[in-house]
Coordinates of C-alpha atoms in Angstrom, one line a residue:
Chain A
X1 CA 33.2 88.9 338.5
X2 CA 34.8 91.9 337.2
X3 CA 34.5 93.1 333.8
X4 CA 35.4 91.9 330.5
X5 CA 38.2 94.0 329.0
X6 CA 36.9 95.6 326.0
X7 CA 39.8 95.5 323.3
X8 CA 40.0 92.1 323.6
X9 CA 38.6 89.6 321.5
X10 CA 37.3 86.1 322.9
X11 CA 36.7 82.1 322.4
X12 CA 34.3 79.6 323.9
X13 CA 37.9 77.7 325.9
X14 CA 38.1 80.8 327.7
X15 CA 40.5 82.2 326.1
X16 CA 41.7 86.1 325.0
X17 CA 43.4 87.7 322.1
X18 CA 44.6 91.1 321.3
X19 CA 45.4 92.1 318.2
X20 CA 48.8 94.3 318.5
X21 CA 49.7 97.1 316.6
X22 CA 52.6 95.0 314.7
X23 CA 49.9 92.9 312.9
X24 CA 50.8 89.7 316.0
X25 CA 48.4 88.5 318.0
X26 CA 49.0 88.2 322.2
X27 CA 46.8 85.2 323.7
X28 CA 45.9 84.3 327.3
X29 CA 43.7 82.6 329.5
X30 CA 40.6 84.7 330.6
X31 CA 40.1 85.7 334.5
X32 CA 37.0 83.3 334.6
X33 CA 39.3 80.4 333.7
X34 CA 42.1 81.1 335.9
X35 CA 39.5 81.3 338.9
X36 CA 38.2 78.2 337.7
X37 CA 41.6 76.6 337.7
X38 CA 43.0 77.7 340.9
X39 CA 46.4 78.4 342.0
X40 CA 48.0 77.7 338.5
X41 CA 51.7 75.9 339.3
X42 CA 53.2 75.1 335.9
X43 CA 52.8 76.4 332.8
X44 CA 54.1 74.5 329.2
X45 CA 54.6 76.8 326.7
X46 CA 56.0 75.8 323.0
X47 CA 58.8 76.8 320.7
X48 CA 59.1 79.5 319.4
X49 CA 58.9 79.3 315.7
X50 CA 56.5 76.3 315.8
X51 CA 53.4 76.6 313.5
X52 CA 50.4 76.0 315.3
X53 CA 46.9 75.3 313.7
X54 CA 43.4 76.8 314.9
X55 CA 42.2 74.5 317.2
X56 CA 45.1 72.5 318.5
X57 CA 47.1 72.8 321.5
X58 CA 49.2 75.3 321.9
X59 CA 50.1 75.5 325.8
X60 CA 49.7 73.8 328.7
X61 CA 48.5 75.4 331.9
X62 CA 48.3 73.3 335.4
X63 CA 46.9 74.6 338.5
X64 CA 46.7 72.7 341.6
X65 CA 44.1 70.8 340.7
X66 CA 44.0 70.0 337.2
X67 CA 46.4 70.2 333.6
X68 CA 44.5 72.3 331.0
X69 CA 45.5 72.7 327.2
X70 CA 45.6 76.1 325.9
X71 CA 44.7 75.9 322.1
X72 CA 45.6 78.2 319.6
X73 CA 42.6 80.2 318.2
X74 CA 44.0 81.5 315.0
X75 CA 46.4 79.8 312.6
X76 CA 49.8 81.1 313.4
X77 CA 54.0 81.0 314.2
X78 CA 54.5 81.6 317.4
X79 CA 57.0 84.5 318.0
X80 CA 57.1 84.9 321.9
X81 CA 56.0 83.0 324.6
X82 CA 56.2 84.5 328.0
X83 CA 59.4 83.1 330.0
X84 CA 58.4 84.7 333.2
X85 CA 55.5 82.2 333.3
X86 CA 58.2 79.6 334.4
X87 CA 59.4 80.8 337.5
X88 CA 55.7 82.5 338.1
X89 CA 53.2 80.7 336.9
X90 CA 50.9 82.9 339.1
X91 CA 51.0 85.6 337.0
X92 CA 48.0 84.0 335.3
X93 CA 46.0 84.2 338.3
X94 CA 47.3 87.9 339.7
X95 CA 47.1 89.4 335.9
X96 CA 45.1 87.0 333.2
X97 CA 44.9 90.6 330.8
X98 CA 48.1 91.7 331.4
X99 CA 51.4 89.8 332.9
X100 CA 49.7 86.6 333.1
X101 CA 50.0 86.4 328.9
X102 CA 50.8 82.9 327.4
X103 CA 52.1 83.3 323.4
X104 CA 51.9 85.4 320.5
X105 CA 51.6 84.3 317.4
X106 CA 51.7 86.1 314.2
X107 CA 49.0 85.3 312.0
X108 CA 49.4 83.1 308.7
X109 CA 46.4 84.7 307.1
X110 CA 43.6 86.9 307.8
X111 CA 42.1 86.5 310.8
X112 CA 38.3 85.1 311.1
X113 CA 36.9 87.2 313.7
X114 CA 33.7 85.8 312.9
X115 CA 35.2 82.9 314.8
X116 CA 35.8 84.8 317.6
X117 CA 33.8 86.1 320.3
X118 CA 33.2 89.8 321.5
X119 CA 33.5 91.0 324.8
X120 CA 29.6 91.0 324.9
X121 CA 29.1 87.3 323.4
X122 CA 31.6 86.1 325.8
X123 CA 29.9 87.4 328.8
X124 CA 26.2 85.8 327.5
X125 CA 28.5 82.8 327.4
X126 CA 30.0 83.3 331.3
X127 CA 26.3 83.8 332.1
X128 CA 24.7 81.1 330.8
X129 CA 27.2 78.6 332.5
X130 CA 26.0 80.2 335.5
X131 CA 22.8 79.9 334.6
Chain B
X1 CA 22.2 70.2 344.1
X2 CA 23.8 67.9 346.5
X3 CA 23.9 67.0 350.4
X4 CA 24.9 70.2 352.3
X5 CA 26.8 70.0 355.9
X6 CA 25.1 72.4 358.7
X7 CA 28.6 74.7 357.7
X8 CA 27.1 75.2 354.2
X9 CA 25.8 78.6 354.8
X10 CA 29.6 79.4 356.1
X11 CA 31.5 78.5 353.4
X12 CA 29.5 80.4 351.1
X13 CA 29.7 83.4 353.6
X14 CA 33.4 83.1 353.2
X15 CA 33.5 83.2 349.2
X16 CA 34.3 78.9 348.9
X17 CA 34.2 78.2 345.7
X18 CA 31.7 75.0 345.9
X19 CA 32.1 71.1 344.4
X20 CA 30.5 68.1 344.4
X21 CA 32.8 65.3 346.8
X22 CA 30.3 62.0 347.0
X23 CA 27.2 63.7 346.6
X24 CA 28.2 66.5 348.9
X25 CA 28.4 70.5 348.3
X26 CA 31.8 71.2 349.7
X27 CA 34.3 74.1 349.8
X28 CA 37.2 73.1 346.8
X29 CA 38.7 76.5 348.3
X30 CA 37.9 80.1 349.8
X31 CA 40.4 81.7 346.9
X32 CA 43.5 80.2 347.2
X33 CA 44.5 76.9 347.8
X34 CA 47.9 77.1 348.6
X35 CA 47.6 79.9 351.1
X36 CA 45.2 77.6 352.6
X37 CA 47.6 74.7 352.5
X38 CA 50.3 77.1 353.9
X39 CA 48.2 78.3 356.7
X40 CA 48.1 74.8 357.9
X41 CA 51.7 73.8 357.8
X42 CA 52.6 77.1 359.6
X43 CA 49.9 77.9 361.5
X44 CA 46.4 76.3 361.5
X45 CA 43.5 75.8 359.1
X46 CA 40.1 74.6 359.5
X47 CA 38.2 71.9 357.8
X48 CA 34.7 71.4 357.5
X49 CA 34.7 67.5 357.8
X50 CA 30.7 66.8 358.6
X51 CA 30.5 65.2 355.3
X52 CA 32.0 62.1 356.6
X53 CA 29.7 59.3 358.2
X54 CA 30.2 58.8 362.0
X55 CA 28.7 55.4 363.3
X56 CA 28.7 54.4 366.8
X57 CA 29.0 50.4 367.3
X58 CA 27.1 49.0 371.0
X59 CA 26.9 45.8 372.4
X60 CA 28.7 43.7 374.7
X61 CA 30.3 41.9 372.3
X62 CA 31.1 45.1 369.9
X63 CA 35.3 44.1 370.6
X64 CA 34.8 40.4 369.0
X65 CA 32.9 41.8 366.2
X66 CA 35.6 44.7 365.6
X67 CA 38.4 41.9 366.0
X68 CA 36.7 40.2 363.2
X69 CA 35.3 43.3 361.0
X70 CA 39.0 45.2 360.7
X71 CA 42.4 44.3 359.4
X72 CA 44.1 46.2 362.5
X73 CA 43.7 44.5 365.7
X74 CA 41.1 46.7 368.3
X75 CA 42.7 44.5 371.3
X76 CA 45.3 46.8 370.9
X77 CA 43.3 49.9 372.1
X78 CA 43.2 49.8 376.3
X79 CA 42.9 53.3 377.3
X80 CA 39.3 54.9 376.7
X81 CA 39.6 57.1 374.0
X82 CA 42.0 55.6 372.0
X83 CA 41.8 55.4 368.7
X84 CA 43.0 52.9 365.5
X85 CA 43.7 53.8 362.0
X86 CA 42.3 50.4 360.1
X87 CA 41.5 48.9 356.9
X88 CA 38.1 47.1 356.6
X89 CA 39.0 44.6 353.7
X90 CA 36.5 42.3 352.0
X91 CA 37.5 38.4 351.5
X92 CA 39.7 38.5 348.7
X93 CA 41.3 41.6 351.4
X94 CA 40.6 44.4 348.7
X95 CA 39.7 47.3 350.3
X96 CA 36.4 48.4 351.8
X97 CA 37.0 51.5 353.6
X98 CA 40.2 52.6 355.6
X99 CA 38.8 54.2 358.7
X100 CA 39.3 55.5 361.9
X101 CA 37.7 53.4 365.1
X102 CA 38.2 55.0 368.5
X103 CA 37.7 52.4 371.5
X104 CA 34.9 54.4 373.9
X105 CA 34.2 52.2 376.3
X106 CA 33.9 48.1 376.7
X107 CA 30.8 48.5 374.7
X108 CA 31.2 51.0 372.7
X109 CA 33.0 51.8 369.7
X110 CA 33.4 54.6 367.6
X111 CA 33.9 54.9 363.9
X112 CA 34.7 57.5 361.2
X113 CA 34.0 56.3 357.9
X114 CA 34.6 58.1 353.9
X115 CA 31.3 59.9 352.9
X116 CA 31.7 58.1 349.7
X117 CA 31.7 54.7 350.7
X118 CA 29.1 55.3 353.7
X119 CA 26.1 52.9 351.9
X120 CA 28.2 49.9 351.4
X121 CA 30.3 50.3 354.3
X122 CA 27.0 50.6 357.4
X123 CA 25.2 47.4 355.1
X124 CA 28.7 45.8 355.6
X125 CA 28.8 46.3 359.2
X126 CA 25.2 45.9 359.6
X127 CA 25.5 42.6 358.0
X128 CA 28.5 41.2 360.2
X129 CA 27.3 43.3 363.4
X130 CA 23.7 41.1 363.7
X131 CA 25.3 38.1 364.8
X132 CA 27.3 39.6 367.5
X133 CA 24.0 41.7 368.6
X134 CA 25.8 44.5 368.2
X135 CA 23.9 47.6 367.3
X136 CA 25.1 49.7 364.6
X137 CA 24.4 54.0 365.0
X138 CA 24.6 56.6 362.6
X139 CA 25.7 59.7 364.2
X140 CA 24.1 61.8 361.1
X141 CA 23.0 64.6 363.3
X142 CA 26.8 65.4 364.3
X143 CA 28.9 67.6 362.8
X144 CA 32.9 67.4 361.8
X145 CA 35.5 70.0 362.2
X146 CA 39.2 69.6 361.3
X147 CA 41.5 72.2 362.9
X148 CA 45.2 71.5 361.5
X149 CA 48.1 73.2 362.1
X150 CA 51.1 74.4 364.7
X151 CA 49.1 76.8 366.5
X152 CA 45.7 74.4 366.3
X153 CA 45.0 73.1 369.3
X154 CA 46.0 76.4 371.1
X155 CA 43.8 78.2 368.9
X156 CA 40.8 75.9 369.7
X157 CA 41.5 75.1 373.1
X158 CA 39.1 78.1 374.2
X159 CA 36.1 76.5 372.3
X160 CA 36.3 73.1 374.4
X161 CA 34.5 74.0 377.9
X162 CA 37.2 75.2 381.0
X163 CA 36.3 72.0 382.8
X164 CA 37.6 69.4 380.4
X165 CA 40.1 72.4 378.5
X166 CA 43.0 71.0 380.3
X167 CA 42.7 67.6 379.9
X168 CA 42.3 68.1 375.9
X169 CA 44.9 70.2 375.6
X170 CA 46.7 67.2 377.2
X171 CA 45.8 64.5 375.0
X172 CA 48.2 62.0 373.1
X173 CA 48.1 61.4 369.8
X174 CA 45.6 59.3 368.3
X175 CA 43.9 59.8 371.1
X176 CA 40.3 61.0 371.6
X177 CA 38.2 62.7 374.8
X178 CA 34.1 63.4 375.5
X179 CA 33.9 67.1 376.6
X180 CA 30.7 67.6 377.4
X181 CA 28.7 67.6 374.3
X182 CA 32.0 67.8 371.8
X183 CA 34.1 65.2 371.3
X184 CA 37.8 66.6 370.7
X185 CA 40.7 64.0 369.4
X186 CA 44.0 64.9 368.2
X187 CA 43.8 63.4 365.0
X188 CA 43.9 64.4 361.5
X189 CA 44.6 64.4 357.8
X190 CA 47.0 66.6 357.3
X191 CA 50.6 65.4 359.0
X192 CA 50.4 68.0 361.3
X193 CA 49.1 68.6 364.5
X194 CA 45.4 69.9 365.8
X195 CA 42.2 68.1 366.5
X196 CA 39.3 66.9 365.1
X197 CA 36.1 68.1 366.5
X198 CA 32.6 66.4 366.6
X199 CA 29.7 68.4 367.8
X200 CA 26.2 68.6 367.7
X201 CA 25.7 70.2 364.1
X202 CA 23.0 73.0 365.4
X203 CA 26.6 74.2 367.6
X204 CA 28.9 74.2 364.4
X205 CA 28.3 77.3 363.2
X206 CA 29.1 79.5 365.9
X207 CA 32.4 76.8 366.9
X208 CA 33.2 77.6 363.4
X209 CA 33.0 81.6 364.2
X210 CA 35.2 81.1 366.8
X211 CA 38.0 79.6 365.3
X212 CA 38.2 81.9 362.7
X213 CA 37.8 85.0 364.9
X214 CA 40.5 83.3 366.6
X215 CA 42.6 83.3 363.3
X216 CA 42.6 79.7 361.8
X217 CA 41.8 79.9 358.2
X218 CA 39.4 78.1 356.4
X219 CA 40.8 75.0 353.8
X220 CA 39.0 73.9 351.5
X221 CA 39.3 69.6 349.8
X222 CA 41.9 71.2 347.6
X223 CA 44.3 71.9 350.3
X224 CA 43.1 69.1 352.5
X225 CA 44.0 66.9 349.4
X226 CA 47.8 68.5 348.8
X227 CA 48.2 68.5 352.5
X228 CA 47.4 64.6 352.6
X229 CA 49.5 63.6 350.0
X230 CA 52.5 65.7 351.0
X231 CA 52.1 63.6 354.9
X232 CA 51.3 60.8 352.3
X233 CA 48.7 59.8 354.0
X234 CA 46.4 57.3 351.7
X235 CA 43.5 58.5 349.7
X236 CA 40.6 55.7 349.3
X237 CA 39.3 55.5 345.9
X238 CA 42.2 56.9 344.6
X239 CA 45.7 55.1 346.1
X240 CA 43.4 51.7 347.2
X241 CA 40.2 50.7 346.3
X242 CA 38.0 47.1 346.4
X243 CA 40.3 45.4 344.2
X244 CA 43.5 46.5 346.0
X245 CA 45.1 44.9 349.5
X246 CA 46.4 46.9 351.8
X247 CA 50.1 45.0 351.4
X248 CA 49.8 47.0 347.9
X249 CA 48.8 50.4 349.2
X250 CA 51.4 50.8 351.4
X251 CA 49.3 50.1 354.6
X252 CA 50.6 46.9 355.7
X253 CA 51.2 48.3 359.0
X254 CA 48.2 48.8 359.3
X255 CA 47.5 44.9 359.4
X256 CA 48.2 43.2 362.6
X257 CA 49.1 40.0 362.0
X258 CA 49.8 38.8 365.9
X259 CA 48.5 37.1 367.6
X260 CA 47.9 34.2 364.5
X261 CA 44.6 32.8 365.4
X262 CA 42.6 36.2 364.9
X263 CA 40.1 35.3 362.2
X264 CA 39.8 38.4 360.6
X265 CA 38.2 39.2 357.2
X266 CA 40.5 38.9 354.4
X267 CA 43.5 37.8 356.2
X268 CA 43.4 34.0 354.3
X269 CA 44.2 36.5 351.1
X270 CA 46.1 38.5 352.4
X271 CA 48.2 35.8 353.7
X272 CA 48.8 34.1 350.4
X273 CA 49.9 37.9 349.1
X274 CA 52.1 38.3 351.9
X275 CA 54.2 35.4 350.8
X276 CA 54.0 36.8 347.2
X277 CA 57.5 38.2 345.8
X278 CA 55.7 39.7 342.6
X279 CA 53.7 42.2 344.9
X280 CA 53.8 45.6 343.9
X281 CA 55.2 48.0 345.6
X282 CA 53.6 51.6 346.5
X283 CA 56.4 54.4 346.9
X284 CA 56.6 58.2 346.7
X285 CA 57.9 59.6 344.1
X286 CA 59.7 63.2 343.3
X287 CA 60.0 64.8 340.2
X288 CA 62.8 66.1 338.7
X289 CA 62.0 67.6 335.5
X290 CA 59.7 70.6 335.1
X291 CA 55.8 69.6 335.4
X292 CA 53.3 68.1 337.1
X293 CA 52.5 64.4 337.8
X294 CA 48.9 63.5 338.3
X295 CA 46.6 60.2 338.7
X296 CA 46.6 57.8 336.5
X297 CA 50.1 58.6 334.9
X298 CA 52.0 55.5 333.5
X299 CA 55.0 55.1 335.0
X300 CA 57.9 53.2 333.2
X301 CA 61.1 51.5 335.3
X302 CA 63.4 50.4 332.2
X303 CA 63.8 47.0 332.3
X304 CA 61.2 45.7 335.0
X305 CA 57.6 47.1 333.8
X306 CA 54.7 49.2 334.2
X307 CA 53.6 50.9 337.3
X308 CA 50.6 53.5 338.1
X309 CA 50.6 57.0 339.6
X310 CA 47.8 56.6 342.3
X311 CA 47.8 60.2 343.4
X312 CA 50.4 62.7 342.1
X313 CA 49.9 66.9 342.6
X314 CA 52.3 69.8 343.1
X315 CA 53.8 69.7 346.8
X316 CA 53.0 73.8 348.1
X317 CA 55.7 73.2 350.5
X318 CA 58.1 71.5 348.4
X319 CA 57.6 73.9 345.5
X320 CA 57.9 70.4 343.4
X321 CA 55.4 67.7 341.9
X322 CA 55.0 64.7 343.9
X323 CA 53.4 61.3 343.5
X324 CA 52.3 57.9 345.4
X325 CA 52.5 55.2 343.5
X326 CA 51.9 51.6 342.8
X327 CA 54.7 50.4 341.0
X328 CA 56.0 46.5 339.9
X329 CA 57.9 44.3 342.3
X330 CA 61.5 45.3 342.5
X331 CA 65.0 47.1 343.7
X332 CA 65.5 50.4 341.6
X333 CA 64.6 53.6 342.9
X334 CA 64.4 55.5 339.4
X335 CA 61.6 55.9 336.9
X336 CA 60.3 57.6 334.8
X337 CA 56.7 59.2 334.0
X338 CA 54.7 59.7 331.2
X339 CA 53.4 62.9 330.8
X340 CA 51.7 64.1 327.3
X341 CA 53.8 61.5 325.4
X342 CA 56.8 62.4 327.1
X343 CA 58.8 60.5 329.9
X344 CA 60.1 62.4 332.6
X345 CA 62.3 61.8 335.0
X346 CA 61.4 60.4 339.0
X347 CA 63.4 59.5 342.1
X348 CA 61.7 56.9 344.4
X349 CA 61.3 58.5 348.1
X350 CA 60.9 57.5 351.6
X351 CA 57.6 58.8 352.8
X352 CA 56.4 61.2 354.4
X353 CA 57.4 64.0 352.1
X354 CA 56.5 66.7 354.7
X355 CA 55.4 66.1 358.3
X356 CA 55.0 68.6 361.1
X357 CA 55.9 71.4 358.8
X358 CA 59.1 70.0 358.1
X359 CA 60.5 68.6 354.2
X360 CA 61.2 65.2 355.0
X361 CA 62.5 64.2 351.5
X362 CA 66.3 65.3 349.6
X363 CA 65.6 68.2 347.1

């Protein structure tokens, strides 16, 4: 497995988050959950402008084996989603960090990173479940 | 921790990434699935298939009891070697086990069975095979490969011994040959062509070394499930189980119904069904919105009812989600799908979707 990217901020669905320089927040699947999922072949990604609430679903990513909800971690509006994911859903599994990104929201409030994982809680996570 | 096949040790050589199928450690895939599905339709792929349950049925009467035990009819296999894709059905003719039987000799008969239904299905046969002194063998101790593909048989042909090479290489469909201690039959799950392989598990390994030196890729279940449904080629468990016919699965070829006096299990049932304009129908379906259908989906057709998505996945080759499904009786070929509270839109198909590498559908 290779390592965690440091800047980025985690959650126990596998998910990333990186806080951007223009106060939004980018969000993606981690590289431990697109192995998991395989081959990803369609990815459902919401409107833009729709108000999404920690916790609920946000996206949907399906791999050829299985559908999988992506749910937002903060409270937010979501202000991009990344159209190339339709033509390539792949991306996720060539680039999770990077081209593979899912949404960005901006934030309606302050963010709870006490909610959040670091990059060192999230890899005692990936190592218990291998445990 | 689950049941291992002798290739075990292989698979986790080559990176698999490991599930549980029926009690059974198997390779899902070896990094990608749909490079391993690929491989196949254009090339060849191997399969470790060992999980499955091999039983070998003897006795001089072994034909009557198969005439009895299985919807298809065994009388039909002549030639040594050839082999039978059947339904075993229960009285009410739900399901047991579909299966492949190959006819070995007057009295002998082999079977391949589903490593899931393996318990139930040798007490089944145990428990009809008794009165016909039939004797009833598990072959546990032999192992399984599946090599798929274009350039299969080719590929293997080098592993079957120079004295019998030949005469493999020549075999016909559905057809099945000893080779000294292998036995090689050009069957398969995957609507392409290629062989499947049984061989003394302590010899797998290295057979398995040799096909991939020789450039067949290893699939994993996830490919060898994508691959199956795109030849739409039925799934047990999922697409028919013990509470479904065959005439509602989509198998009813498989049933030989001539001559009229064979007394076969379930075929009083089956009968009554047959005559039954309210039975379902099982079709393929495309879809033609963005998405992905999968099991279990409710399909809607406006104005007749409710059908069932009994396997549904994204076709590789197609680049498009497909389906089987059991839907109500009916003429329409248009439906629609309900996918997280939406209905989307899907064209009833003539299956195969793909065979022999080939898209067999309009796109």
């Amino acid at each position: 497995m290779s390592e965690l990217p440091g800047d980025l901020l985690y959650t126990s669905e596998h998910e990333w988050l990186r806080r951007e320089d223009d106060g939004n927040v980018t969000i993606g699947v981690t590289d431990h959950a697109q192995a998991a999922l395989g081959d990803l072949v369609y990815v459902e990604l919401p409107e833009l402008g729709q108000d999404v609430e920690s916790g609920g679903d946000m996206a949907v990513v399906e791999s050829v084996k299985a559908a999988s909800d992506v749910y937002a971690p903060i409270d937010g509006i979501v202000v991009a989603v990344n159209e190339d994911l339709a033509d390539d859903p792949e991306r996720i599994n060539a680039d999770p960090y990077g081209d593979g990104w899912i949404v960005k929201l901006q934030p309606s409030g302050d963010i709870d990173e006490g909610a959040l994982l670091t990059p060192v809680a999230y890899q005692t996570l990936l190592d218990e479940e291998d445990a | 921790m689950g049941l291992k096949t002798p290739l075990y040790g292989k698979h986790v050589e080559a990176g698999a990434r490991i599930v549980d199928f029926g009690g059974w450690d198997m390779p899902l895939h070896y990094g990608s699935q749909k490079e391993e599905h690929h491989a196949v339709r254009t090339n060849a792929g191997l399969f470790d298939v060992s999980h499955m349950t091999i039983v070998d049925l003897k006795g001089g009467r072994v034909r009557d009891l198969l005439r009895h035990l299985l919807a298809n009819d065994v009388a039909k296999l002549k030639d040594s070697g050839k082999a039978l894709y059947t339904c075993m059905l229960n009285e009410d003719g739900g399901v047991i086990d579909d299966l492949i039987v190959y006819f070995m000799h007057d009295s002998w008969f082999r079977m391949v069975v589903n490593a899931a239904t393996r318990d139930k299905d040798l007490a089944w046969i145990r428990r009809h095979a008794e009165s016909y002194d039939v004797k009833v063998i598990e072959r546990a101790e032999l192992a399984m490969l599946a090599v798929q593909g274009p350039k299969a048989r080719e590929i293997a042909a080098p592993c079957v011994d120079a004295e019998w090479r030949e005469q493999a290489l020549d075999l016909e469909l559905f057809t099945g040959m000893e080779a000294g201690d292998l036995f090689v039959a050009r069957t398969g799950y995957t609507g392409e062509d290629g062989w499947e392989i049984l061989l003394p598990a302590m010899r797998a390994p290295s057979v398995w070394d040799r096909l991939v030196a020789g450039g067949v890729a290893p699939a994993g279940l996830g490919a060898r499930d994508t691959l199956r449904l795109e030849a739409a080629m039925n799934l047990y468990g999922s697409d028919m189980d013990e509470t479904i016919s065959p005439l509602e699965a989509g198998l009813g070829w498989t049933v030989a119904w001539d001559p009229d006096e064979r007394d076969f299990i379930g075929r009083g049932s089956l009968e009554k069904l047959r005559a039954d304009a309210t039975r379902r129908r099982f079709v393929g379906l495309l879809l033609e919105d963005k998405g992905v259908l999968r099991n279990h989906q409710r399909v809607v057709v406006d104005g007749v009812g409710d059908g069932e998505i009994t396997s549904g996945g994204f076709s590789p080759t197609i680049g498009r989600s497909i389906a089987l499904a059991r839907l109500p009786a009916g003429d329409y070929d248009r439906a629609k799908v309900e996918v997280r509270g939406k209905l989307l839109n899907v064209r009833i198909v003539k299956t195969p979707f793909v065979r022999n590498g080939q898209i067999r559908i309009d796109v």
